[in-house]
XYZ file of N, CA and C in Angstrom:
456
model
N 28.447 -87.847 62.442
C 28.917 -86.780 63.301
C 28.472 -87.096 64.715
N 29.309 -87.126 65.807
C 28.966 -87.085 66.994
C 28.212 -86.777 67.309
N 27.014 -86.527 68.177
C 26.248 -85.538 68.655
C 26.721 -84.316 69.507
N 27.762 -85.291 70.426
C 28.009 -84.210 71.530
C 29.822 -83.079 71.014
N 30.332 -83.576 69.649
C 30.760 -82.789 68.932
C 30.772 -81.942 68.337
N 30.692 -80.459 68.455
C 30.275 -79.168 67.406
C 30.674 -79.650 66.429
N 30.350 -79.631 65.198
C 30.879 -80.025 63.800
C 30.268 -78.859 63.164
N 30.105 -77.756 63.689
C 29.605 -76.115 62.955
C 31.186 -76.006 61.955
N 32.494 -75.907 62.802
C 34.058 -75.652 61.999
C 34.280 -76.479 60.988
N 34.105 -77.986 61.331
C 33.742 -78.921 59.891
C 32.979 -79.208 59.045
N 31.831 -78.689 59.192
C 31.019 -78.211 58.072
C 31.147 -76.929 57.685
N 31.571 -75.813 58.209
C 32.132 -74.923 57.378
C 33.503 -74.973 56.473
N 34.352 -75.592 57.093
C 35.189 -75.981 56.313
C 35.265 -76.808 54.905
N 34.177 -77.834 55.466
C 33.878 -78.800 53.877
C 32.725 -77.894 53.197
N 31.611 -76.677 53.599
C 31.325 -75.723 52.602
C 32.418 -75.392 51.751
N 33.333 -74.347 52.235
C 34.042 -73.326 51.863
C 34.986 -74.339 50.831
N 35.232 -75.437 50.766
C 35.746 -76.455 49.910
C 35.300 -76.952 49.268
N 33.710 -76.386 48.525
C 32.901 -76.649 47.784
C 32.546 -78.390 48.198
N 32.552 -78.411 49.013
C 31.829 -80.173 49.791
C 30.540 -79.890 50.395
N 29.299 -80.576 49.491
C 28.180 -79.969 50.773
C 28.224 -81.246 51.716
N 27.930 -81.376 53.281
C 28.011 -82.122 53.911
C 26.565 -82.400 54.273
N 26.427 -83.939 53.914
C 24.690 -84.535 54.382
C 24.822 -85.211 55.703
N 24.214 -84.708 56.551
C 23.814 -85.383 57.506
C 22.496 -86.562 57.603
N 22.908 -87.658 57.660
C 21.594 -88.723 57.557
C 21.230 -89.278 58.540
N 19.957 -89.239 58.747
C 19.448 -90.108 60.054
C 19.667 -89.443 61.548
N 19.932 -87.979 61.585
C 20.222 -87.193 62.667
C 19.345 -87.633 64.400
N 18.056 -88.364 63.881
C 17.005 -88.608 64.347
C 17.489 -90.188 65.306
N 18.337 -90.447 64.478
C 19.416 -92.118 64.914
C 20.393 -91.496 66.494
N 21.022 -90.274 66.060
C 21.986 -90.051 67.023
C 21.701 -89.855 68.578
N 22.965 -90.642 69.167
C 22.618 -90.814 70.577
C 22.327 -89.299 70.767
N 21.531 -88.980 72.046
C 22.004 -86.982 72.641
C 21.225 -86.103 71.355
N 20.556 -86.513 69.992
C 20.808 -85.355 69.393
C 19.460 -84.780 69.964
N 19.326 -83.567 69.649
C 18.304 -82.841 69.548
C 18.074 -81.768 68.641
N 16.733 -80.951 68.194
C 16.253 -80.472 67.268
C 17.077 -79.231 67.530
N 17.235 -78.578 68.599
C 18.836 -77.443 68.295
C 19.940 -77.616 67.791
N 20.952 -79.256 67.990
C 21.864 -79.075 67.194
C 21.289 -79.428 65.834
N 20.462 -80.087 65.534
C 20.052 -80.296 63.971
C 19.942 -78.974 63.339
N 19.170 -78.075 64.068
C 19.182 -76.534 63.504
C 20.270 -75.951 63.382
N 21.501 -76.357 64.297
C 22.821 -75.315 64.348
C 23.768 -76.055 62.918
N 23.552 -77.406 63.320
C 24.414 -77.995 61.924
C 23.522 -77.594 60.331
N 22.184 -77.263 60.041
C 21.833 -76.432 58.740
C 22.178 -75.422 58.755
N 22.495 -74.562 59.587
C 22.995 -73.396 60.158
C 24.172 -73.253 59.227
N 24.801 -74.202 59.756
C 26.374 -74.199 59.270
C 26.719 -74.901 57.727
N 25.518 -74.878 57.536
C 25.815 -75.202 56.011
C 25.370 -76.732 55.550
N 25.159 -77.599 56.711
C 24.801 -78.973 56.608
C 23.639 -79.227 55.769
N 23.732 -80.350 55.071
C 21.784 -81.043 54.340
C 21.784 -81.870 55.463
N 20.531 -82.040 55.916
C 19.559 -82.961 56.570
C 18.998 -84.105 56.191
N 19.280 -85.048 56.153
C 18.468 -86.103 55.127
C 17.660 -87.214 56.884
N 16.742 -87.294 56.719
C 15.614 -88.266 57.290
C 15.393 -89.526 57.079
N 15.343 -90.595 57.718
C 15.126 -91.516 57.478
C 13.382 -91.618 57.156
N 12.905 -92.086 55.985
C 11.318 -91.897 56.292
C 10.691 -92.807 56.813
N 11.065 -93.980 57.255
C 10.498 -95.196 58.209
C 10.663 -94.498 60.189
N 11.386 -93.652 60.158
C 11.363 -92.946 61.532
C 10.254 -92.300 62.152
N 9.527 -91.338 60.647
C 8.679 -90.555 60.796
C 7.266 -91.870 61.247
N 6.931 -92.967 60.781
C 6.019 -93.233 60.937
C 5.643 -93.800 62.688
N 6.717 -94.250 63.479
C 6.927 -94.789 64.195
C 6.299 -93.592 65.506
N 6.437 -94.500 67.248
C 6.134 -93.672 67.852
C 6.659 -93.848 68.992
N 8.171 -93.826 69.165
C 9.537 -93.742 70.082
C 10.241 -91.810 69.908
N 11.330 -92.395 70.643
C 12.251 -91.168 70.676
C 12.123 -90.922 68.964
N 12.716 -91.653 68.405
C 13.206 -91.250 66.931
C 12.398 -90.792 66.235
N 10.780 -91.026 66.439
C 10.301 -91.237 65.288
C 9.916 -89.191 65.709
N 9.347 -89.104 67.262
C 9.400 -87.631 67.750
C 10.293 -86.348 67.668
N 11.752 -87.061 67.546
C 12.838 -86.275 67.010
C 12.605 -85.896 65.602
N 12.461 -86.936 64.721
C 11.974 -87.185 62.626
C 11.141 -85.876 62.917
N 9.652 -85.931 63.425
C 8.945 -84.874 62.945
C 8.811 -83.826 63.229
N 9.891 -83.569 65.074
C 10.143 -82.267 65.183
C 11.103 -81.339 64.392
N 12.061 -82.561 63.803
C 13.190 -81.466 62.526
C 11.901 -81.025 61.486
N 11.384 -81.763 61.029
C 10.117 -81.419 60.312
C 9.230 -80.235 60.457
N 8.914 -80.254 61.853
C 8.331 -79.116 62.248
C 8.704 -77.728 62.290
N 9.829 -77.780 62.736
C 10.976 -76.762 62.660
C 11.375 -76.398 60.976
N 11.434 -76.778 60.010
C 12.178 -76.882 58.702
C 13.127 -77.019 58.210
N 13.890 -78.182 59.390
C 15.182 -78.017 59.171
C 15.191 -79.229 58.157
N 14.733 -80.220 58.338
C 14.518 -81.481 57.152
C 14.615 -80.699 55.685
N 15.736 -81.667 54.416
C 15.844 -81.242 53.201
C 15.407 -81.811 52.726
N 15.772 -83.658 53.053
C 15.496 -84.604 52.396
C 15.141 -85.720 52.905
N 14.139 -86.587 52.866
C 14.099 -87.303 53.170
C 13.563 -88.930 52.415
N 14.912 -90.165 52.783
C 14.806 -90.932 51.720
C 14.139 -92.220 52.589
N 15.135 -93.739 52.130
C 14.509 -94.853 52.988
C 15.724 -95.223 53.121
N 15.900 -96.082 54.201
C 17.050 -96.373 54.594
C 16.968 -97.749 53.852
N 16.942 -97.748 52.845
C 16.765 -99.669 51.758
C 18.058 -99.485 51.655
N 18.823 -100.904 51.540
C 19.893 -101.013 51.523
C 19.861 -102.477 50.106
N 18.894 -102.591 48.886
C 18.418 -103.429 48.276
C 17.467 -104.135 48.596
N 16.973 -103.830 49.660
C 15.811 -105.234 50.042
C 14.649 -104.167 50.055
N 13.234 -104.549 50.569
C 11.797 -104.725 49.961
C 11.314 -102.865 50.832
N 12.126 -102.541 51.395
C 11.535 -101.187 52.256
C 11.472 -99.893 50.817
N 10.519 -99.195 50.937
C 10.454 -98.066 49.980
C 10.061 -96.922 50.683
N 9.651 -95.344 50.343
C 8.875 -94.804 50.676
C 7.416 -94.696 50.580
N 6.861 -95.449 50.049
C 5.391 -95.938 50.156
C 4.465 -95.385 51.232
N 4.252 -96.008 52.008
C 4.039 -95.284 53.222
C 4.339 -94.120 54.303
N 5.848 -93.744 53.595
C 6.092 -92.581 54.301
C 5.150 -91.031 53.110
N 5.319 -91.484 51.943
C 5.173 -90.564 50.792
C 3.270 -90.728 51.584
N 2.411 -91.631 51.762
C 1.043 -91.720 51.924
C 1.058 -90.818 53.345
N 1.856 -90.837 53.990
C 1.829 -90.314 55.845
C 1.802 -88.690 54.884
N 2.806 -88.307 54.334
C 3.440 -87.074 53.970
C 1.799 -86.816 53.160
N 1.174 -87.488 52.319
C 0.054 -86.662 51.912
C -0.722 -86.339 52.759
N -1.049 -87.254 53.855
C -1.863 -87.066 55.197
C -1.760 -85.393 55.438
N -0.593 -85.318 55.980
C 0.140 -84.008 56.986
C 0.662 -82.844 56.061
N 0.519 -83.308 54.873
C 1.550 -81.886 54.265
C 1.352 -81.692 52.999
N 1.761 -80.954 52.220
C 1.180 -80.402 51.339
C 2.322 -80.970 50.119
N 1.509 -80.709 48.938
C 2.120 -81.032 47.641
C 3.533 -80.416 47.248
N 3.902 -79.432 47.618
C 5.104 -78.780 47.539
C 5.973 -79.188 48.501
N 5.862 -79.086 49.607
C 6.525 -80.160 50.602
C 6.763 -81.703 50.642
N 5.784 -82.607 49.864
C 6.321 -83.740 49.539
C 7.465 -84.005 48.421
N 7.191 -83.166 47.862
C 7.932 -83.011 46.162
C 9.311 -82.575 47.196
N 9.594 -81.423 47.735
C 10.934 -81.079 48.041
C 11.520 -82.009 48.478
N 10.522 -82.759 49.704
C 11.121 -83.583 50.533
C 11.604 -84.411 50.085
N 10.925 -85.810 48.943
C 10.951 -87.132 48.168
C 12.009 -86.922 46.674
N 11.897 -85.726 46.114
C 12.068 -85.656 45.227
C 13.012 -84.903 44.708
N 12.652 -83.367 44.373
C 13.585 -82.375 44.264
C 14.348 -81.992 44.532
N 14.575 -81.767 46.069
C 15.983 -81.795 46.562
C 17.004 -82.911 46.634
N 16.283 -84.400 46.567
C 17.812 -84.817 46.163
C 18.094 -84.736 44.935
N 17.615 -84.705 43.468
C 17.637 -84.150 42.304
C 18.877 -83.535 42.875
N 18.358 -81.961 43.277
C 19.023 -80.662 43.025
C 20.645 -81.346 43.625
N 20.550 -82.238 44.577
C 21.981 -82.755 45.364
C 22.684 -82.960 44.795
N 21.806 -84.110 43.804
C 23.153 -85.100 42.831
C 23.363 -83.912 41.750
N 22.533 -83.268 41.144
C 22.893 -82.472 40.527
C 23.776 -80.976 40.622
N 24.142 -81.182 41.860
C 24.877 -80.102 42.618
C 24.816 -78.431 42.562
N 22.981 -78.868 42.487
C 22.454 -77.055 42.489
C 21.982 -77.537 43.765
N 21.408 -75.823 44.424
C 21.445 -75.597 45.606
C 19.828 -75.893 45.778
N 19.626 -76.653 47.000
C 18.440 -77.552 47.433
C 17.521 -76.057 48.090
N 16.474 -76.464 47.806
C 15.440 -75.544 47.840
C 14.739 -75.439 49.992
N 14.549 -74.488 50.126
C 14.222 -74.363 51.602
C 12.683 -75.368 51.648
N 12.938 -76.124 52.724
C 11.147 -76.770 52.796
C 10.281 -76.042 54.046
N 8.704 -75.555 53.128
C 8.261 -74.982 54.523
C 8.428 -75.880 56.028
N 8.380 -75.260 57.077
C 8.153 -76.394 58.289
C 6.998 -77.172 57.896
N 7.030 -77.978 58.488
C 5.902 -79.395 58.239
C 5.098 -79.601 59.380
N 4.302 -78.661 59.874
C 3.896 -79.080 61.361
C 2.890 -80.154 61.247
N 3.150 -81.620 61.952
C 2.764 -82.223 61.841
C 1.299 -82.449 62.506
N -0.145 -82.488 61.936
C -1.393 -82.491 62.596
C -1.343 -84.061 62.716
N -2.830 -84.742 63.662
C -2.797 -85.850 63.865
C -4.297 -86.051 62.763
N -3.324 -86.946 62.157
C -4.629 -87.369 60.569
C -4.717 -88.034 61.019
N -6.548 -88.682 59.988
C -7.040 -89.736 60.055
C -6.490 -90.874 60.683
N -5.330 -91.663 60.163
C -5.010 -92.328 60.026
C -4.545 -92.598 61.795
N -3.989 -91.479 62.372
C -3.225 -91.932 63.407
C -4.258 -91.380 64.303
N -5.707 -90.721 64.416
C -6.507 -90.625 64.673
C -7.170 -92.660 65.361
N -7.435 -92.966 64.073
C -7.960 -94.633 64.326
C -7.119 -95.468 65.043
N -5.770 -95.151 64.530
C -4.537 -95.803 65.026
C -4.640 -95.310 67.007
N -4.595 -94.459 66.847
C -4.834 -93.925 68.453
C -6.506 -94.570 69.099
N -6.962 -94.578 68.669
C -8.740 -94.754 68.814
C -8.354 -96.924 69.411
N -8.327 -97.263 68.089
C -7.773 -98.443 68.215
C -7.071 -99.444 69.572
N -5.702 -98.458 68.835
C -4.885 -99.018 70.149
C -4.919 -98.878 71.326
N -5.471 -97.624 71.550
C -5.777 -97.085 72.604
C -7.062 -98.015 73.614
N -8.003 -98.288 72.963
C -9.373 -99.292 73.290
C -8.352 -100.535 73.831
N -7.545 -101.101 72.721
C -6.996 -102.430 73.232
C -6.588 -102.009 74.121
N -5.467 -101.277 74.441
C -4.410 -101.057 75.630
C -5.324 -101.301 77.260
N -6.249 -100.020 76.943
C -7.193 -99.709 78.101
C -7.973 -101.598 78.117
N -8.123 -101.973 77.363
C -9.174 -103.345 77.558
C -8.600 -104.806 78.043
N -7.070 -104.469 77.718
C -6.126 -105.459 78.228
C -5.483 -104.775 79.782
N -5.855 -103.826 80.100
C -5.231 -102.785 81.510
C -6.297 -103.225 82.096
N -7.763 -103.805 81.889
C -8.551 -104.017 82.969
C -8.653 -105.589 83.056
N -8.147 -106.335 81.917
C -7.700 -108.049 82.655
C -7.146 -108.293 83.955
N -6.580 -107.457 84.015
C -4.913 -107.671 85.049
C -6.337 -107.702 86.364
């Protein structure tokens, strides 16, 4: 879906035609932002996440955890296309930041409920805290950055 396209009339339309419409990788789109992601669940849309987005620390990966934050995220998978990427590390980030019921909706249950074409369960927002992990990661990189800024 475009970004800068309302697609609220075409996703109501493919509702009302018993079509649920998934949006994937919203976090990819040129322009998007966490309002139209909210207006397209609004309108009936699933959300699906890339989970290699969330770990990252660009536009995309800040867009990933503000749908998160917000609750607009249903699902979120890996963008593997057969080769070696899994959720591994996104499922370890997700224990970091969020809770057991929220990983399960996110990884698990709701796409269940998809393919099985019952209706996907609401996920609390996910407000993302800064764990351990990106704690050191910040500590870390941060030392190098600053220690290579005083070579120059």
């Amino acid at each position: 879906v475009p970004p800068l396209m309302c697609p609220m009339p075409y996703t109501f339309r493919l509702r009302t035609s018993g079509i649920l419409p998934v949006l994937a990788h919203p976090e990819r789109y040129v322009g998007c932002t966490v309002e139209q992601v909210g207006e397209w669940r609004q309108s009936g849309a699933t959300i699906q996440l890339d989970g290699a987005a969330l770990l990252g620390h660009h536009r995309m990966s800040e867009l990933a955890r503000a749908i998160l934050a917000r609750g607009y995220a249903d699902i979120i998978a890996s963008d593997t296309h057969g080769d070696s990427r899994s959720l591994i590390a996104v499922r370890d980030w997700l224990v970091e930041v969020g809770t057991a019921e929220q990983i399960d909706l996110l990884t698990n249950e709701n796409a269940r409920r998809l393919l099985a074409d019952e209706p996907l369960r609401a996920v609390p927002p996910l407000v993302v805290r800064q764990g351990m992990l990106d704690r050191l990661r910040r500590l870390v990189l941060g030392r190098a950055r600053s220690a290579g800024s005083t070579r120059q």
